[in-house]
Amino acid sequence: MKRAVTVLLTATLFAGTAQAGDILDKVLSDKHVTVATNSEYPPASFLNASGEFEGYDVDVAREMAKRMGVSVEFMNPAWEAITSGKWGGRWEVAIGSMTPTPARAEVLDFPAVYYYTPAAIYVHEDSAYQTIGDLDGKKLGASAGSTYEEYLNKTLTLDERYSPAFDYKSSPGEVRTYETDTNVMDDLRLGDGVRLDGGISSVPNILEAVGANYPLRMVGEPVFYEPLAVVTSKDDPEFSALVGETIESMRADGTLVSLSEKWFGTDLVTAQPR
């Protein structure tokens, strides 16, 4: 089945080349795709000890490129640069665990959701806070331009086609923004209340930090569930369609589930959020 899907995709890809948009034409001509991701978001994407990209997002991107018959290169731009939609031809795809929102959909395309993650609030392990409500009026940190920042500011709007309903359970007194989630955790690990009282990130990211000996613990239940999508620009619908078809072929033959189990230890692809 996998071979049949691959052959079908390849045939479709080359059959449409003559009418392809600029991005698809360039990728096929160069036999190369550049993918933007995030080097500070383990286990989804990060730099290993050798300075090479690893993680779930990275493996998804590599398999996508393989099925498209092209090589892949990774870039690590600022998150705000990716969400702005002003890519300027620097990369063709972003695979960095981005949540589709109506605001982002105005400047970006989301051809495929490829997994879900719960988002949670966390504190220093020595903190006395036991519930999310205990943190009302306190200083919480989040990565700038993220859905986590929007959640803390109570401005988060998720696409109802992908996302279960949620409530705002947190009312921080101050929201401090950082370049990455890891920077938030670095400030919180200095001690309870030294710079922050808590932070917010994905559960896999928090557990990865705890496994790396960060003195953190989660508080309460997840506050919302994020559908995470592969992202393209709005400049070439044909290229977006090919990316979506390729990712869906990876879902159909079980590749996405296998990669999720490899990196997260569980199936975050077909397990629906509750």
mmCIF file of C-alpha atoms in Angstrom, residues 10-250:
data_model
loop_
_atom_site.group_PDB
_atom_site.id
_atom_site.type_symbol
_atom_site.label_atom_id
_atom_site.label_comp_id
_atom_site.label_asym_id
_atom_site.label_seq_id
_atom_site.Cartn_x
_atom_site.Cartn_y
_atom_site.Cartn_z
ATOM 1 C CA THR A 10 4.932 10.896 -7.845
ATOM 2 C CA ALA A 11 2.730 10.555 -10.916
ATOM 3 C CA THR A 12 0.473 13.366 -9.743
ATOM 4 C CA LEU A 13 3.444 15.538 -8.936
ATOM 5 C CA PHE A 14 5.062 15.287 -12.355
ATOM 6 C CA ALA A 15 1.785 15.363 -14.279
ATOM 7 C CA GLY A 16 1.058 18.772 -12.776
ATOM 8 C CA THR A 17 4.509 20.223 -13.333
ATOM 9 C CA ALA A 18 3.623 21.985 -16.570
ATOM 10 C CA GLN A 19 0.893 23.959 -14.806
ATOM 11 C CA ALA A 20 2.718 24.265 -11.493
ATOM 12 C CA GLY A 21 2.957 27.491 -9.534
ATOM 13 C CA ASP A 22 6.262 29.184 -8.932
ATOM 14 C CA ILE A 23 7.088 27.442 -5.644
ATOM 15 C CA LEU A 24 6.209 23.948 -6.857
ATOM 16 C CA ASP A 25 8.118 24.570 -10.083
ATOM 17 C CA LYS A 26 11.200 25.717 -8.150
ATOM 18 C CA VAL A 27 11.123 22.767 -5.726
ATOM 19 C CA LEU A 28 10.793 20.250 -8.546
ATOM 20 C CA SER A 29 13.422 21.956 -10.684
ATOM 21 C CA ASP A 30 15.962 22.261 -7.850
ATOM 22 C CA LYS A 31 14.925 18.900 -6.344
ATOM 23 C CA HIS A 32 15.278 20.626 -2.992
ATOM 24 C CA VAL A 33 12.936 21.980 -0.306
ATOM 25 C CA THR A 34 13.836 24.289 2.575
ATOM 26 C CA VAL A 35 11.903 23.760 5.799
ATOM 27 C CA ALA A 36 11.626 26.239 8.663
ATOM 28 C CA THR A 37 11.456 24.670 12.118
ATOM 29 C CA ASN A 38 12.261 25.422 15.763
ATOM 30 C CA SER A 39 15.537 24.392 17.399
ATOM 31 C CA GLU A 40 14.234 24.999 20.944
ATOM 32 C CA TYR A 41 11.233 22.692 21.088
ATOM 33 C CA PRO A 42 12.282 19.168 22.095
ATOM 34 C CA PRO A 43 11.248 16.472 21.398
ATOM 35 C CA ALA A 44 9.475 17.961 18.361
ATOM 36 C CA SER A 45 12.518 19.788 17.002
ATOM 37 C CA PHE A 46 15.899 20.615 18.494
ATOM 38 C CA LEU A 47 19.626 20.648 17.817
ATOM 39 C CA ASN A 48 21.567 17.608 19.040
ATOM 40 C CA ALA A 49 25.091 17.642 20.483
ATOM 41 C CA SER A 50 26.501 17.716 16.957
ATOM 42 C CA GLY A 51 24.443 20.750 16.026
ATOM 43 C CA GLU A 52 22.120 18.738 13.778
ATOM 44 C CA PHE A 53 18.331 18.981 13.759
ATOM 45 C CA GLU A 54 16.428 16.111 15.358
ATOM 46 C CA GLY A 55 12.902 15.421 16.539
ATOM 47 C CA TYR A 56 9.418 14.525 15.419
ATOM 48 C CA ASP A 57 8.979 17.595 13.204
ATOM 49 C CA VAL A 58 12.373 16.989 11.618
ATOM 50 C CA ASP A 59 11.609 13.348 10.833
ATOM 51 C CA VAL A 60 8.221 14.332 9.389
ATOM 52 C CA ALA A 61 9.943 16.892 7.151
ATOM 53 C CA ARG A 62 12.578 14.411 6.001
ATOM 54 C CA GLU A 63 9.986 11.784 5.126
ATOM 55 C CA MET A 64 7.864 14.369 3.332
ATOM 56 C CA ALA A 65 10.852 15.438 1.226
ATOM 57 C CA LYS A 66 11.754 11.803 0.487
ATOM 58 C CA ARG A 67 8.266 11.089 -0.832
ATOM 59 C CA MET A 68 8.389 14.229 -2.941
ATOM 60 C CA GLY A 69 11.700 13.084 -4.413
ATOM 61 C CA VAL A 70 13.686 16.083 -3.185
ATOM 62 C CA SER A 71 16.446 16.800 -0.672
ATOM 63 C CA VAL A 72 15.697 18.837 2.454
ATOM 64 C CA GLU A 73 17.450 21.650 4.287
ATOM 65 C CA PHE A 74 16.410 23.168 7.629
ATOM 66 C CA MET A 75 16.312 26.782 8.779
ATOM 67 C CA ASN A 76 15.733 28.109 12.281
ATOM 68 C CA PRO A 77 14.096 31.548 11.946
ATOM 69 C CA ALA A 78 12.399 33.436 14.767
ATOM 70 C CA TRP A 79 8.876 32.203 15.427
ATOM 71 C CA GLU A 80 7.418 35.612 14.603
ATOM 72 C CA ALA A 81 9.082 35.457 11.167
ATOM 73 C CA ILE A 82 7.309 32.185 10.401
ATOM 74 C CA THR A 83 3.868 33.300 11.638
ATOM 75 C CA SER A 84 4.091 36.631 9.785
ATOM 76 C CA GLY A 85 3.757 34.927 6.410
ATOM 77 C CA LYS A 86 6.437 37.232 5.018
ATOM 78 C CA TRP A 87 8.796 34.439 4.036
ATOM 79 C CA GLY A 88 10.434 36.144 1.071
ATOM 80 C CA GLY A 89 11.366 32.826 -0.515
ATOM 81 C CA ARG A 90 13.707 31.884 2.334
ATOM 82 C CA TRP A 91 11.850 28.590 2.916
ATOM 83 C CA GLU A 92 8.950 26.789 1.254
ATOM 84 C CA VAL A 93 7.424 24.887 4.191
ATOM 85 C CA ALA A 94 7.294 25.340 7.954
ATOM 86 C CA ILE A 95 7.099 22.196 10.083
ATOM 87 C CA GLY A 96 7.466 23.522 13.598
ATOM 88 C CA SER A 97 4.360 22.437 15.527
ATOM 89 C CA MET A 98 2.244 25.464 14.592
ATOM 90 C CA THR A 99 -1.395 25.699 15.604
ATOM 91 C CA PRO A 100 -3.762 26.879 12.849
ATOM 92 C CA THR A 101 -5.771 29.908 13.947
ATOM 93 C CA PRO A 102 -8.122 32.174 11.971
ATOM 94 C CA ALA A 103 -5.643 35.060 12.275
ATOM 95 C CA ARG A 104 -2.748 32.967 10.977
ATOM 96 C CA ALA A 105 -4.931 31.562 8.189
ATOM 97 C CA GLU A 106 -5.201 35.076 6.782
ATOM 98 C CA VAL A 107 -1.512 34.968 5.787
ATOM 99 C CA LEU A 108 -0.663 31.234 5.779
ATOM 100 C CA ASP A 109 -2.025 27.939 4.459
ATOM 101 C CA PHE A 110 -2.393 24.831 6.659
ATOM 102 C CA PRO A 111 -2.557 21.893 4.224
ATOM 103 C CA ALA A 112 -2.487 19.175 6.913
ATOM 104 C CA VAL A 113 -2.786 18.723 10.681
ATOM 105 C CA TYR A 114 -0.223 16.082 11.629
ATOM 106 C CA TYR A 115 -0.612 15.723 15.405
ATOM 107 C CA TYR A 116 -2.199 17.139 18.572
ATOM 108 C CA THR A 117 -0.615 18.200 21.854
ATOM 109 C CA PRO A 118 -2.074 19.298 25.198
ATOM 110 C CA ALA A 119 -0.871 22.623 26.612
ATOM 111 C CA ALA A 120 -0.336 23.005 30.349
ATOM 112 C CA ILE A 121 0.818 25.480 32.965
ATOM 113 C CA TYR A 122 3.897 24.622 35.003
ATOM 114 C CA VAL A 123 5.757 25.991 38.024
ATOM 115 C CA HIS A 124 9.036 25.476 39.853
ATOM 116 C CA GLU A 125 9.043 22.185 41.744
ATOM 117 C CA ASP A 126 9.515 24.058 45.054
ATOM 118 C CA SER A 127 6.487 26.263 44.441
ATOM 119 C CA ALA A 128 3.540 26.155 46.815
ATOM 120 C CA TYR A 129 1.074 26.601 43.946
ATOM 121 C CA GLN A 130 -1.210 23.592 43.579
ATOM 122 C CA THR A 131 -3.929 24.830 41.235
ATOM 123 C CA ILE A 132 -4.024 27.062 38.183
ATOM 124 C CA GLY A 133 -6.161 29.505 40.148
ATOM 125 C CA ASP A 134 -3.372 29.878 42.712
ATOM 126 C CA LEU A 135 -1.389 31.650 39.972
ATOM 127 C CA ASP A 136 -3.958 34.375 39.355
ATOM 128 C CA GLY A 137 -2.255 37.759 39.502
ATOM 129 C CA LYS A 138 1.226 36.206 39.242
ATOM 130 C CA LYS A 139 3.998 36.496 36.629
ATOM 131 C CA LEU A 140 3.742 33.856 33.912
ATOM 132 C CA GLY A 141 6.047 33.382 30.936
ATOM 133 C CA ALA A 142 5.390 32.293 27.342
ATOM 134 C CA SER A 143 7.162 32.345 24.004
ATOM 135 C CA ALA A 144 6.378 35.496 22.007
ATOM 136 C CA GLY A 145 3.836 35.169 19.226
ATOM 137 C CA SER A 146 2.724 31.723 20.397
ATOM 138 C CA THR A 147 -0.709 30.329 21.169
ATOM 139 C CA TYR A 148 0.539 30.071 24.751
ATOM 140 C CA GLU A 149 1.000 33.842 24.963
ATOM 141 C CA GLU A 150 -2.435 34.318 23.411
ATOM 142 C CA TYR A 151 -3.969 31.941 25.942
ATOM 143 C CA LEU A 152 -2.489 33.872 28.874
ATOM 144 C CA ASN A 153 -3.694 37.147 27.342
ATOM 145 C CA LYS A 154 -7.128 35.592 26.694
ATOM 146 C CA THR A 155 -6.938 36.348 22.989
ATOM 147 C CA LEU A 156 -6.560 32.792 21.703
ATOM 148 C CA THR A 157 -8.930 31.823 18.901
ATOM 149 C CA LEU A 158 -8.552 28.324 17.482
ATOM 150 C CA ASP A 159 -10.073 27.026 14.276
ATOM 151 C CA GLU A 160 -13.187 25.098 15.305
ATOM 152 C CA ARG A 161 -12.649 22.629 12.446
ATOM 153 C CA TYR A 162 -9.665 21.195 14.308
ATOM 154 C CA SER A 163 -9.904 22.260 17.951
ATOM 155 C CA PRO A 164 -12.037 21.224 20.909
ATOM 156 C CA ALA A 165 -13.599 23.992 22.999
ATOM 157 C CA PHE A 166 -11.654 25.374 25.969
ATOM 158 C CA ASP A 167 -12.027 27.826 28.847
ATOM 159 C CA TYR A 168 -9.598 30.424 30.137
ATOM 160 C CA LYS A 169 -8.511 29.077 33.517
ATOM 161 C CA SER A 170 -5.604 31.455 34.065
ATOM 162 C CA SER A 171 -5.627 35.169 34.949
ATOM 163 C CA PRO A 172 -1.981 36.223 35.325
ATOM 164 C CA GLY A 173 -1.110 39.649 36.627
ATOM 165 C CA GLU A 174 1.768 39.904 34.156
ATOM 166 C CA VAL A 175 2.645 37.986 31.001
ATOM 167 C CA ARG A 176 6.342 37.996 30.169
ATOM 168 C CA THR A 177 7.335 36.941 26.659
ATOM 169 C CA TYR A 178 10.509 35.200 25.541
ATOM 170 C CA GLU A 179 12.028 34.097 22.254
ATOM 171 C CA THR A 180 11.471 30.396 23.012
ATOM 172 C CA ASP A 181 9.778 28.118 25.548
ATOM 173 C CA THR A 182 13.210 27.020 26.719
ATOM 174 C CA ASN A 183 14.053 30.609 27.684
ATOM 175 C CA VAL A 184 10.946 30.666 29.880
ATOM 176 C CA MET A 185 12.038 27.464 31.582
ATOM 177 C CA ASP A 186 15.564 28.780 32.050
ATOM 178 C CA ASP A 187 14.218 31.779 33.972
ATOM 179 C CA LEU A 188 11.887 29.646 36.083
ATOM 180 C CA ARG A 189 14.604 27.154 36.968
ATOM 181 C CA LEU A 190 16.442 29.999 38.757
ATOM 182 C CA GLY A 191 13.921 29.597 41.546
ATOM 183 C CA ASP A 192 10.272 30.061 42.456
ATOM 184 C CA GLY A 193 9.379 33.718 42.006
ATOM 185 C CA VAL A 194 12.933 34.849 41.239
ATOM 186 C CA ARG A 195 11.902 36.024 37.768
ATOM 187 C CA LEU A 196 8.706 34.081 37.135
ATOM 188 C CA ASP A 197 5.991 32.287 39.057
ATOM 189 C CA GLY A 198 5.089 29.929 36.225
ATOM 190 C CA GLY A 199 5.002 29.268 32.507
ATOM 191 C CA ILE A 200 2.973 27.554 29.812
ATOM 192 C CA SER A 201 4.028 25.110 27.100
ATOM 193 C CA SER A 202 3.098 21.766 25.558
ATOM 194 C CA VAL A 203 3.017 18.748 27.842
ATOM 195 C CA PRO A 204 5.679 16.895 25.776
ATOM 196 C CA ASN A 205 7.967 19.923 26.001
ATOM 197 C CA ILE A 206 7.500 20.197 29.768
ATOM 198 C CA LEU A 207 8.135 16.486 30.279
ATOM 199 C CA GLU A 208 11.247 16.706 28.109
ATOM 200 C CA ALA A 209 12.547 19.543 30.308
ATOM 201 C CA VAL A 210 11.822 17.581 33.490
ATOM 202 C CA GLY A 211 13.690 14.644 31.982
ATOM 203 C CA ALA A 212 16.624 17.001 31.408
ATOM 204 C CA ASN A 213 16.609 17.820 35.156
ATOM 205 C CA TYR A 214 14.740 21.116 34.996
ATOM 206 C CA PRO A 215 13.104 21.576 38.449
ATOM 207 C CA LEU A 216 9.573 21.966 37.095
ATOM 208 C CA ARG A 217 6.158 20.376 37.585
ATOM 209 C CA MET A 218 2.799 20.785 35.910
ATOM 210 C CA VAL A 219 -0.181 22.309 37.677
ATOM 211 C CA GLY A 220 -3.709 21.084 37.061
ATOM 212 C CA GLU A 221 -5.056 19.571 33.857
ATOM 213 C CA PRO A 222 -4.166 20.675 30.318
ATOM 214 C CA VAL A 223 -5.760 24.042 29.543
ATOM 215 C CA PHE A 224 -6.298 23.442 25.813
ATOM 216 C CA TYR A 225 -5.402 21.007 23.056
ATOM 217 C CA GLU A 226 -3.499 22.189 20.022
ATOM 218 C CA PRO A 227 -3.931 20.777 16.538
ATOM 219 C CA LEU A 228 -0.518 21.203 14.942
ATOM 220 C CA ALA A 229 -0.195 21.726 11.218
ATOM 221 C CA VAL A 230 2.279 21.745 8.385
ATOM 222 C CA VAL A 231 2.433 25.291 7.008
ATOM 223 C CA THR A 232 2.894 26.779 3.539
ATOM 224 C CA SER A 233 2.559 30.280 2.117
ATOM 225 C CA LYS A 234 -0.521 31.392 0.198
ATOM 226 C CA ASP A 235 1.563 32.008 -2.922
ATOM 227 C CA ASP A 236 1.149 28.578 -4.533
ATOM 228 C CA PRO A 237 -2.015 26.503 -3.904
ATOM 229 C CA GLU A 238 -0.668 23.649 -6.066
ATOM 230 C CA PHE A 239 2.405 23.308 -3.871
ATOM 231 C CA SER A 240 0.240 23.471 -0.734
ATOM 232 C CA ALA A 241 -1.942 20.699 -2.163
ATOM 233 C CA LEU A 242 1.067 18.481 -2.836
ATOM 234 C CA VAL A 243 2.389 19.022 0.698
ATOM 235 C CA GLY A 244 -1.033 18.140 2.134
ATOM 236 C CA GLU A 245 -1.353 14.996 -0.014
ATOM 237 C CA THR A 246 2.121 13.857 1.006
ATOM 238 C CA ILE A 247 1.444 14.298 4.726
ATOM 239 C CA GLU A 248 -1.901 12.523 4.401
ATOM 240 C CA SER A 249 -0.157 9.570 2.719
ATOM 241 C CA MET A 250 2.099 9.394 5.788
#
